[in-house]
XYZ file of C-alpha atoms in Angstrom:
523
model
C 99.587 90.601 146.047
C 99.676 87.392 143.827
C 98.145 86.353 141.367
C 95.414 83.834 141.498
C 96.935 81.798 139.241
C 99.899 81.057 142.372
C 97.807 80.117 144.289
C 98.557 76.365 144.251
C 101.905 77.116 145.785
C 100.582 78.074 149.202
C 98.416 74.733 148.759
C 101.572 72.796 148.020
C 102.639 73.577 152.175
C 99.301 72.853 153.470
C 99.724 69.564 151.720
C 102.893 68.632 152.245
C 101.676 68.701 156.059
C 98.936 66.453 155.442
C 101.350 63.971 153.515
C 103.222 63.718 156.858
C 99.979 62.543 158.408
C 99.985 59.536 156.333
C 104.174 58.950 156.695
C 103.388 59.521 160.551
C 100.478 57.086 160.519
C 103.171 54.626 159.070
C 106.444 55.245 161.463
C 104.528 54.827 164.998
C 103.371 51.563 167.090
C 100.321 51.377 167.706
C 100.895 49.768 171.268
C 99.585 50.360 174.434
C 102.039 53.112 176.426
C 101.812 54.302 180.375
C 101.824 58.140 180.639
C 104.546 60.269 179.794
C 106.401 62.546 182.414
C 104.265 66.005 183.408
C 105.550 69.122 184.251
C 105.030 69.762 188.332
C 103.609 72.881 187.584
C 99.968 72.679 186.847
C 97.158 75.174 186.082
C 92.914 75.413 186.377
C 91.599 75.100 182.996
C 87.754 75.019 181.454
C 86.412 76.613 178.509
C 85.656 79.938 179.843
C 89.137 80.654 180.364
C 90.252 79.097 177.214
C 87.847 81.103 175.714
C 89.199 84.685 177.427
C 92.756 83.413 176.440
C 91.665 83.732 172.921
C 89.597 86.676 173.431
C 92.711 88.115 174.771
C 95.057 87.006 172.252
C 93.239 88.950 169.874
C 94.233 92.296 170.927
C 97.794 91.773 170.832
C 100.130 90.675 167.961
C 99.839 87.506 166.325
C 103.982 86.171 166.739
C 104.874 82.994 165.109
C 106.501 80.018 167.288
C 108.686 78.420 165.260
C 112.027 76.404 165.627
C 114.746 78.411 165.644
C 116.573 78.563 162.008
C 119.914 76.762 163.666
C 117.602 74.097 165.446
C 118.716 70.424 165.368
C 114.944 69.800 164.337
C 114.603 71.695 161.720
C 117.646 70.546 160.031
C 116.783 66.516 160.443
C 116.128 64.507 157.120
C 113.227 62.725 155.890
C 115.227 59.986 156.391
C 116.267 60.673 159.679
C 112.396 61.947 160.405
C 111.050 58.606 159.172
C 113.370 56.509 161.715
C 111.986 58.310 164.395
C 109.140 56.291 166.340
C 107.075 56.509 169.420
C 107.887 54.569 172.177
C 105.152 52.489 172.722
C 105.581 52.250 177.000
C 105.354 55.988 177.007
C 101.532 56.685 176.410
C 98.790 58.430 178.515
C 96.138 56.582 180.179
C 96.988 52.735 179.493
C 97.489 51.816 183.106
C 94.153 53.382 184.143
C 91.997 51.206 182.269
C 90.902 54.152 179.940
C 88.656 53.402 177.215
C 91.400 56.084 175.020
C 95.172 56.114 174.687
C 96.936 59.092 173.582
C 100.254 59.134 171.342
C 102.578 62.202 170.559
C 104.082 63.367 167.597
C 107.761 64.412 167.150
C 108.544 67.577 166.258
C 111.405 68.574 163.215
C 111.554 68.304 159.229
C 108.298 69.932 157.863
C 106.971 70.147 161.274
C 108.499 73.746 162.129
C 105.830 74.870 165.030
C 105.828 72.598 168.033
C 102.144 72.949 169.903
C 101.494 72.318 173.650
C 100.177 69.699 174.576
C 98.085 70.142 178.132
C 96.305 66.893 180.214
C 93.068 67.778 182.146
C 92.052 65.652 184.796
C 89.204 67.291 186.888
C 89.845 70.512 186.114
C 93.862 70.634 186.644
C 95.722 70.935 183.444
C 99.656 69.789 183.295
C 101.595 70.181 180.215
C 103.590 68.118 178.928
C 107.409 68.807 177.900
C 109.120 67.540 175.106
C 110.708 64.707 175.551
C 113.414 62.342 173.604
C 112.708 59.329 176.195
C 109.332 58.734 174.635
C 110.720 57.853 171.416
C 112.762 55.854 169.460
C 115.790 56.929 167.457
C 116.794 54.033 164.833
C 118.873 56.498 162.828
C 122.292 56.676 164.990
C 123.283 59.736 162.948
C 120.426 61.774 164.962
C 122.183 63.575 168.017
C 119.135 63.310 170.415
C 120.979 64.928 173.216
C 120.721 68.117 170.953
C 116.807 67.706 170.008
C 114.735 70.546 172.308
C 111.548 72.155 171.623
C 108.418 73.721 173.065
C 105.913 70.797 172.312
C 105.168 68.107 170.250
C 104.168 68.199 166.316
C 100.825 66.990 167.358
C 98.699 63.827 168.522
C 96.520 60.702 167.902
C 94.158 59.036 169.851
C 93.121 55.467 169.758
C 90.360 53.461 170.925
C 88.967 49.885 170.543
C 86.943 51.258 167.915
C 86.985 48.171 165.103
C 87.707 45.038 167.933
C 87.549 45.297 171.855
C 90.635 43.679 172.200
C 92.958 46.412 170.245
C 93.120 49.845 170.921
C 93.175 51.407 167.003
C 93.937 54.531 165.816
C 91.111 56.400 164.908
C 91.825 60.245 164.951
C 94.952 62.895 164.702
C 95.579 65.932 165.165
C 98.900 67.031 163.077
C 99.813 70.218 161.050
C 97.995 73.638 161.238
C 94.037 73.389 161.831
C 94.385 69.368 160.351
C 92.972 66.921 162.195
C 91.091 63.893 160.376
C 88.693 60.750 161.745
C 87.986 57.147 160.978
C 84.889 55.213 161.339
C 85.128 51.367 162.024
C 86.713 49.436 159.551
C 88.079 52.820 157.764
C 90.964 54.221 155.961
C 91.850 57.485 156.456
C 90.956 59.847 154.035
C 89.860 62.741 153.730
C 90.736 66.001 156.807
C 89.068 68.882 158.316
C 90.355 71.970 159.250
C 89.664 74.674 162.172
C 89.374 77.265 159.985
C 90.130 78.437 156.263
C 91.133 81.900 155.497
C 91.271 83.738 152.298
C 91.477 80.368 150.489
C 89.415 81.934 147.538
C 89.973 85.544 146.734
C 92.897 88.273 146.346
C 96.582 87.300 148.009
C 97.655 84.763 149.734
C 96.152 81.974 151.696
C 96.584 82.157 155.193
C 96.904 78.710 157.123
C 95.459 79.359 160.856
C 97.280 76.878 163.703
C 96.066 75.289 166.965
C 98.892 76.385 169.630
C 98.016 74.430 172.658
C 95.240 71.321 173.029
C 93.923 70.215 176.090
C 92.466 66.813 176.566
C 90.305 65.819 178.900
C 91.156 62.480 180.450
C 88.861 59.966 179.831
C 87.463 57.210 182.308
C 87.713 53.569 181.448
C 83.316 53.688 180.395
C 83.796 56.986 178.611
C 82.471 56.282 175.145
C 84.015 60.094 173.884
C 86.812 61.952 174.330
C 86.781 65.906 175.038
C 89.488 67.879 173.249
C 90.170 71.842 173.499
C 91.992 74.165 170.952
C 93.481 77.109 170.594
C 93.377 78.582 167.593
C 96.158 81.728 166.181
C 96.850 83.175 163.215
C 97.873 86.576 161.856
C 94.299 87.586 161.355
C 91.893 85.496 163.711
C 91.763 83.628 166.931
C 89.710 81.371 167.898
C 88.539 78.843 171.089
C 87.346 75.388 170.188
C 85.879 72.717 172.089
C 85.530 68.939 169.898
C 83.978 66.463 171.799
C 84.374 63.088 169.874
C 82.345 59.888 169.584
C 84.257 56.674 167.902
C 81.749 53.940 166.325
C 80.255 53.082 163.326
C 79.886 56.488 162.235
C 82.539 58.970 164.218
C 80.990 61.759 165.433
C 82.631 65.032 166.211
C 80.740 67.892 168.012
C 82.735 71.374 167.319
C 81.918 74.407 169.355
C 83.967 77.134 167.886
C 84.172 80.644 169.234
C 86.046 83.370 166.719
C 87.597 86.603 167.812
C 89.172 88.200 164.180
C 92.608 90.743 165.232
C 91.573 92.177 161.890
C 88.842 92.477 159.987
C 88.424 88.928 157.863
C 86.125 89.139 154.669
C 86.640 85.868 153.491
C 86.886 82.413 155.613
C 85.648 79.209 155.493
C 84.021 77.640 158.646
C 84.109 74.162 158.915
C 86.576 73.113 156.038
C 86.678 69.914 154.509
C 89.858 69.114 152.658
C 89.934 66.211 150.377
C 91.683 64.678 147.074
C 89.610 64.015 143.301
C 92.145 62.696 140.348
C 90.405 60.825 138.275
C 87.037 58.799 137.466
C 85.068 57.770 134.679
C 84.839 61.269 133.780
C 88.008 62.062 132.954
C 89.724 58.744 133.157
C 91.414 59.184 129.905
C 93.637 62.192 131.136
C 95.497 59.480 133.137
C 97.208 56.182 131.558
C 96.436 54.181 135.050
C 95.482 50.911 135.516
C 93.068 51.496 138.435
C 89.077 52.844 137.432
C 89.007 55.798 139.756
C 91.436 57.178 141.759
C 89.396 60.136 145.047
C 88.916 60.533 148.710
C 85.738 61.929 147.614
C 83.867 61.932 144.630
C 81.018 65.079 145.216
C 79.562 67.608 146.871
C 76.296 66.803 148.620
C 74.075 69.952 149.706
C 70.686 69.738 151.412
C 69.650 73.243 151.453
C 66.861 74.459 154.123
C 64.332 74.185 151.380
C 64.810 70.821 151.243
C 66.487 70.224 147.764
C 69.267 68.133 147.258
C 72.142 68.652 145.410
C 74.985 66.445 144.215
C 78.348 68.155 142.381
C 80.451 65.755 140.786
C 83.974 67.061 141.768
C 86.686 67.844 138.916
C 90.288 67.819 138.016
C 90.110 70.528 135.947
C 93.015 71.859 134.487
C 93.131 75.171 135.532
C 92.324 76.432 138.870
C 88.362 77.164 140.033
C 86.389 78.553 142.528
C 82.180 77.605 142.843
C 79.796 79.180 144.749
C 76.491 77.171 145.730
C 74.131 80.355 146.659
C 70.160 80.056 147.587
C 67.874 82.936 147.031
C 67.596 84.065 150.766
C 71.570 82.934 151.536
C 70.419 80.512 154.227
C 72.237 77.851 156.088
C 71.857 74.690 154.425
C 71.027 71.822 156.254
C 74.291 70.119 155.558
C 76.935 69.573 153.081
C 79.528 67.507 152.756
C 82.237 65.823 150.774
C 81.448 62.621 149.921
C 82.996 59.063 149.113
C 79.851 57.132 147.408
C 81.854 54.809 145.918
C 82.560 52.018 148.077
C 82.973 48.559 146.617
C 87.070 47.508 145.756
C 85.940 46.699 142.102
C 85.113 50.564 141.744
C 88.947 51.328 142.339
C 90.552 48.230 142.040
C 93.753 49.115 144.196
C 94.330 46.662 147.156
C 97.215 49.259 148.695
C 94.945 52.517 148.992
C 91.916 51.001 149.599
C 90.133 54.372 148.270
C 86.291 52.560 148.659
C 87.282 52.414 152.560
C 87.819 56.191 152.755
C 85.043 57.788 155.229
C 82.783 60.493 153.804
C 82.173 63.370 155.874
C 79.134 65.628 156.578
C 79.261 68.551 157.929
C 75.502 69.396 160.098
C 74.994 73.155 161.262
C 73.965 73.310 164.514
C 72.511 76.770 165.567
C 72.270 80.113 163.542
C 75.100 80.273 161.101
C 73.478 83.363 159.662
C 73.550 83.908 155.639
C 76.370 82.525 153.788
C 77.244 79.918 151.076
C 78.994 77.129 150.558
C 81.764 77.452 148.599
C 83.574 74.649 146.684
C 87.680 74.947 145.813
C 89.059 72.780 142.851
C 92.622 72.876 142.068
C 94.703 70.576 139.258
C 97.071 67.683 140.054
C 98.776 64.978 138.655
C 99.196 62.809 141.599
C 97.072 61.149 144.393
C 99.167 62.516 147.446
C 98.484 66.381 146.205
C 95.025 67.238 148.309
C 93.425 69.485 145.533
C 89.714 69.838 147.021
C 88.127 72.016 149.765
C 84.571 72.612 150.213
C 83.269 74.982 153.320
C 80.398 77.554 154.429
C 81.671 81.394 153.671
C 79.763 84.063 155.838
C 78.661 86.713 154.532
C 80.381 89.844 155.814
C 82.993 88.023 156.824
C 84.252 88.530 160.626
C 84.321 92.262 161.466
C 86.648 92.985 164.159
C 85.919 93.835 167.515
C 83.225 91.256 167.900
C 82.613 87.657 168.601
C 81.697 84.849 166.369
C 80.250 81.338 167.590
C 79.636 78.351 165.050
C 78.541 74.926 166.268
C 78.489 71.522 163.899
C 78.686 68.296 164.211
C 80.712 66.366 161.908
C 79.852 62.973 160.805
C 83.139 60.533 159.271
C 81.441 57.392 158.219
C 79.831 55.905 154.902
C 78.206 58.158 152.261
C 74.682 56.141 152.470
C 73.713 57.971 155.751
C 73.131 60.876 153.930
C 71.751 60.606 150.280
C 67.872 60.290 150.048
C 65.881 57.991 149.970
C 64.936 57.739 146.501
C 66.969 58.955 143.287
C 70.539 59.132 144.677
C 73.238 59.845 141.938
C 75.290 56.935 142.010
C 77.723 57.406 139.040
C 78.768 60.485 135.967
C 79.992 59.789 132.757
C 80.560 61.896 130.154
C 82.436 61.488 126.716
C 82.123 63.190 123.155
C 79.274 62.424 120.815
C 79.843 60.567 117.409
C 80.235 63.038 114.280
C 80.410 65.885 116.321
C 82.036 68.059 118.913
C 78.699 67.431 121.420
C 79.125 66.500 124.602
C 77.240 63.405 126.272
C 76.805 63.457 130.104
C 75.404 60.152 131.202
C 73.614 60.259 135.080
C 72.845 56.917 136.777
C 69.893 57.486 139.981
C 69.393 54.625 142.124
C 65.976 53.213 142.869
C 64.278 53.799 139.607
C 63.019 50.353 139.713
C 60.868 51.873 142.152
C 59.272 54.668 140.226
C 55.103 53.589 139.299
C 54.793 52.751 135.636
C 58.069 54.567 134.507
C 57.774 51.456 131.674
C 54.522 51.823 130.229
C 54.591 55.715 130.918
C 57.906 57.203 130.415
C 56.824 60.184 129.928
C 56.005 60.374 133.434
C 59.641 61.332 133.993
C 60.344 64.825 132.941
C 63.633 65.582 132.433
C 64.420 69.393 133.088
C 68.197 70.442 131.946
C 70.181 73.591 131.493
C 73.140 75.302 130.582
C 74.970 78.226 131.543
C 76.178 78.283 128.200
C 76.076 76.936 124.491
C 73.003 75.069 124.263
C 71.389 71.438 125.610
C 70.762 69.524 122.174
C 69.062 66.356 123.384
C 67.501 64.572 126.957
C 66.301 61.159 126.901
C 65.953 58.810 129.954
C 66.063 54.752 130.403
C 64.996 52.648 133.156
C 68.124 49.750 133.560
C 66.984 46.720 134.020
C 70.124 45.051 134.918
C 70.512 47.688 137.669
C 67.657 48.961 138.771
C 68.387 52.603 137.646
C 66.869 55.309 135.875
C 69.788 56.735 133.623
C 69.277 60.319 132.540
C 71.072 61.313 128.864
C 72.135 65.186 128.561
C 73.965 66.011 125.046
C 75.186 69.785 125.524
C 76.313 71.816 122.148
C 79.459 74.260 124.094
C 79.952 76.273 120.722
C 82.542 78.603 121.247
C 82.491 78.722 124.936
C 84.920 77.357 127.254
C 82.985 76.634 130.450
C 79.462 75.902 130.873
C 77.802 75.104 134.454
C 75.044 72.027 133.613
C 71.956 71.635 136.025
C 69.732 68.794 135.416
C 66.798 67.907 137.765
C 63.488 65.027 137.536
C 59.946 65.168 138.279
C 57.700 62.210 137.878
C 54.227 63.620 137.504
C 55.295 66.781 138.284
C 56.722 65.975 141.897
C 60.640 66.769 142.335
C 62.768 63.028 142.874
C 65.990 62.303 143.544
C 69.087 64.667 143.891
C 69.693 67.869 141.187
C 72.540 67.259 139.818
C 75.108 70.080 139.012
C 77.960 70.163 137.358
C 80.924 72.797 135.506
C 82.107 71.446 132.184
C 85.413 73.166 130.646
C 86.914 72.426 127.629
């Protein structure tokens, strides 16, 4: 086994896939295409047998499908990679009058595992072969008559989600378990994954893959679009079903049923995968002109006794693991990781766009049993390195021999949706205290222009901190006028520790408001 400490390698792969979701999001037209060619051959297909493939699949030996070593694929450049485009008069479903398009991606470079890709039109599924004539080769160095695989690299699928006359791209499948979602008038930011395994714990990460998708086709008034996965991997299989809603907020219904080849003690169901470099609190690690540079800037929790959490997320500069743990282990009522940052004056970068980046909440549906969620936060220098995961872990584990269901729904769209009412952490800042070694941690809550008499009775608000470690020196609180509000002041005293985990929470006449706000300082 490896060392925790190497961990971040095994991360480095997993990311340089999702890198090639953006360079892929870049190279392709996003034109309207009539289908590609189908195999003759064609097979039944519905989620019962999907779901006995799987179910099968894990009783016999997991075998990778890679390109060969000596494949022409595998050995193209990124240059030659990048030249490669779609072909925009090669796409399913435009001459039908489909509310959905569908557009492949080509295999080779990074993209070592090619995955089926299987139409479904009432109840008949036909594969589709690889195929040079549906793209574009503007590198002449490429010899295509020597490209051949067993599938694409993956998909997107677009819809006339942000104008009704443009079909946009709004969600892709592409790399392992990846697959990430817009809402209207969104960037794409941060991804979700099938499944996570062993991503905190003894040896090595392993990075489950969907095989083979089949997508359902759509009519021209369908307002979702039905997508089913097969999941492999050398320890777990798995049959999913994501039925998926464009809009305003995108919303993704995942029925996912789990049959382990081995037993599994540690995975993550319904992963969120995301990017934190900097922000106000740790802005002066970085000599960058921009204020904050995230996909997501916390953790929200709403566990099932109604409490709300908020976790700033961290660069930290070593590698760390937290668990988020209720007395009982039950399922919270969701989590997420979230973007709550959303004006361009908060980032100030016109390229990334960072305050259009969707948030995304993850909402239980059923009996996930006891569990936690788990949060994953790993150092980096640079904005394309994802270096967050947040997900629920089991307890137990999968045990093999038996079958595991977990149903969500996933929400991409603006952070607002889901913070409370009152008391919503809108900003962190923390810095060291004059004449000493202290440090200050300064919380901003919105709405405390709301809270009764707060001015002529501040000691209404009762601020109730703690540490982990070292000591909590002074609390104070302000209501601020020029925004409206109530700013909590924590000055912590670390001594001679190196880590301390800070929990702060507010009652106004002794009534729990607003979010509790956690957070792991290290020195």
């Amino acid at each position: 086994m490896l060392p925790r400490s190497t961990r971040p390698v095994y991360w480095a792969v997993a990311v340089a896939a999702l890198l090639l979701l953006v360079v892929a999001g870049l190279l392709f037209s996003r034109s309207l295409m009539t289908p590609p060619a189908l195999e003759p051959n064609t097979t039944s297909f519905n989620q019962r047998w999907l779901e006995e493939r799987a179910r099968e699949l894990a009783n016999q030996a997991f075998t990778p499908d890679t390109l060969a070593d000596d494949s022409a694929l595998r050995a193209l450049s990124y240059d030659q990679f990048r030249s490669i485009r779609f072909d925009p008069n090669h796409a399913a479903w435009s001459d039908e009058h489909s509310s959905f398009q569908l557009q492949l991606f080509h295999p080779g470079f990074l993209h070592t595992t090619p995955v089926g890709i299987h139409l479904v039109e009432n109840g008949v599924a036909r594969r589709l072969d690889f195929d040079t004539e549906v793209f574009s080769y503007d590198d002449r160095s490429i010899d295509v008559n020597s490209l051949s695989a067993d599938g694409y690299a993956g998909f997107r699928v677009h819809h006339p989600i942000n104008s009704a006359e443009h079909y946009d791209e709004f969600l892709v499948f592409l790399g392992a378990s990846y697959f990430r979602a817009v809402a209207k008038n969104q960037f794409y930011g941060l991804s979700a994954r099938g499944l996570a395994v062993n991503t905190v714990g003894e040896g090595d990460e392993e990075f489950p893959h969907f095989s083979d998708f089949w997508i359902e086709q759509p009519t021209s008034d369908d307002d979702k679009i039905v997508i089913y996965a097969l999941l492999d991997s050398p320890s777990v299989t798995g049959a999913y079903r994501f039925t998926v809603m464009p809009g305003d907020e995108t919303i993704m219904d995942v029925d996912a049923s789990l049959y382990p080849r081995v037993d599994t003690p540690r995975i993550g169901v319904a992963p969120l995968t995301s990017m934190f470099m900097f922000d106000s609190t740790n802005h002066a690690r970085f000599d960058d002109f921009r204020n904050a540079v995230h996909d997501s800037n916390g953790l929200q929790i709403q566990q099932a006794n109604g409490e709300q959490i908020w976790r700033p997320l961290a660069n930290p500069t070593h590698w760390q693991a937290s668990s988020f743990e209720t007395a009982d282990s039950a399922m919270p009522a969701g989590f997420g990781l979230m973007q709550r940052r959303d004006t361009f004056e908060q980032f100030n970068d016109n390229e990334a766009r960072y305050d259009k980046r969707p948030s995304l909440w993850v909402e239980p549906l059923g009996d996930w049993g006891q569990g936690h969620v788990e949060l994953l936060e790993i150092p980096t220098d640079g904005e394309y390195q994802d270096n967050i995961a947040a997900y629920w872990q089991p307890t137990g584990g999968l045990k093999t021999g038996q079958t595991y269901r977990y149903q969500y729904r996933l929400h991409w769209g603006a952070a607002s949706a889901y913070a409370p009412e009152q008391g919503r952490i809108t900003n962190t800042a923390s810095g060291r205290a004059l004449g000493s070694n202290d440090r200050i941690f300064v919380i901003d809550y919105s709405d405390g222009s709301a809270l009764p008499n707060l001015t002529e009775n501040p000691d209404a608000m009762r601020i109730n901190a703690s540490t982990s470690a070292g000591e909590i020196t002074d609390v104070s609180g302000t209501l601020v006028s020029a925004t409206g509000h109530y700013q909590a002041y924590v000055k912590l005293n670390p001594g001679e520790a190196d880590l301390a985990e800070l929990r702060v929470a507010l009652e106004v006449n002794g009534q729990t408001w607003g979010e509790t706000w956690l957070y792991r300082w290290t020195r």
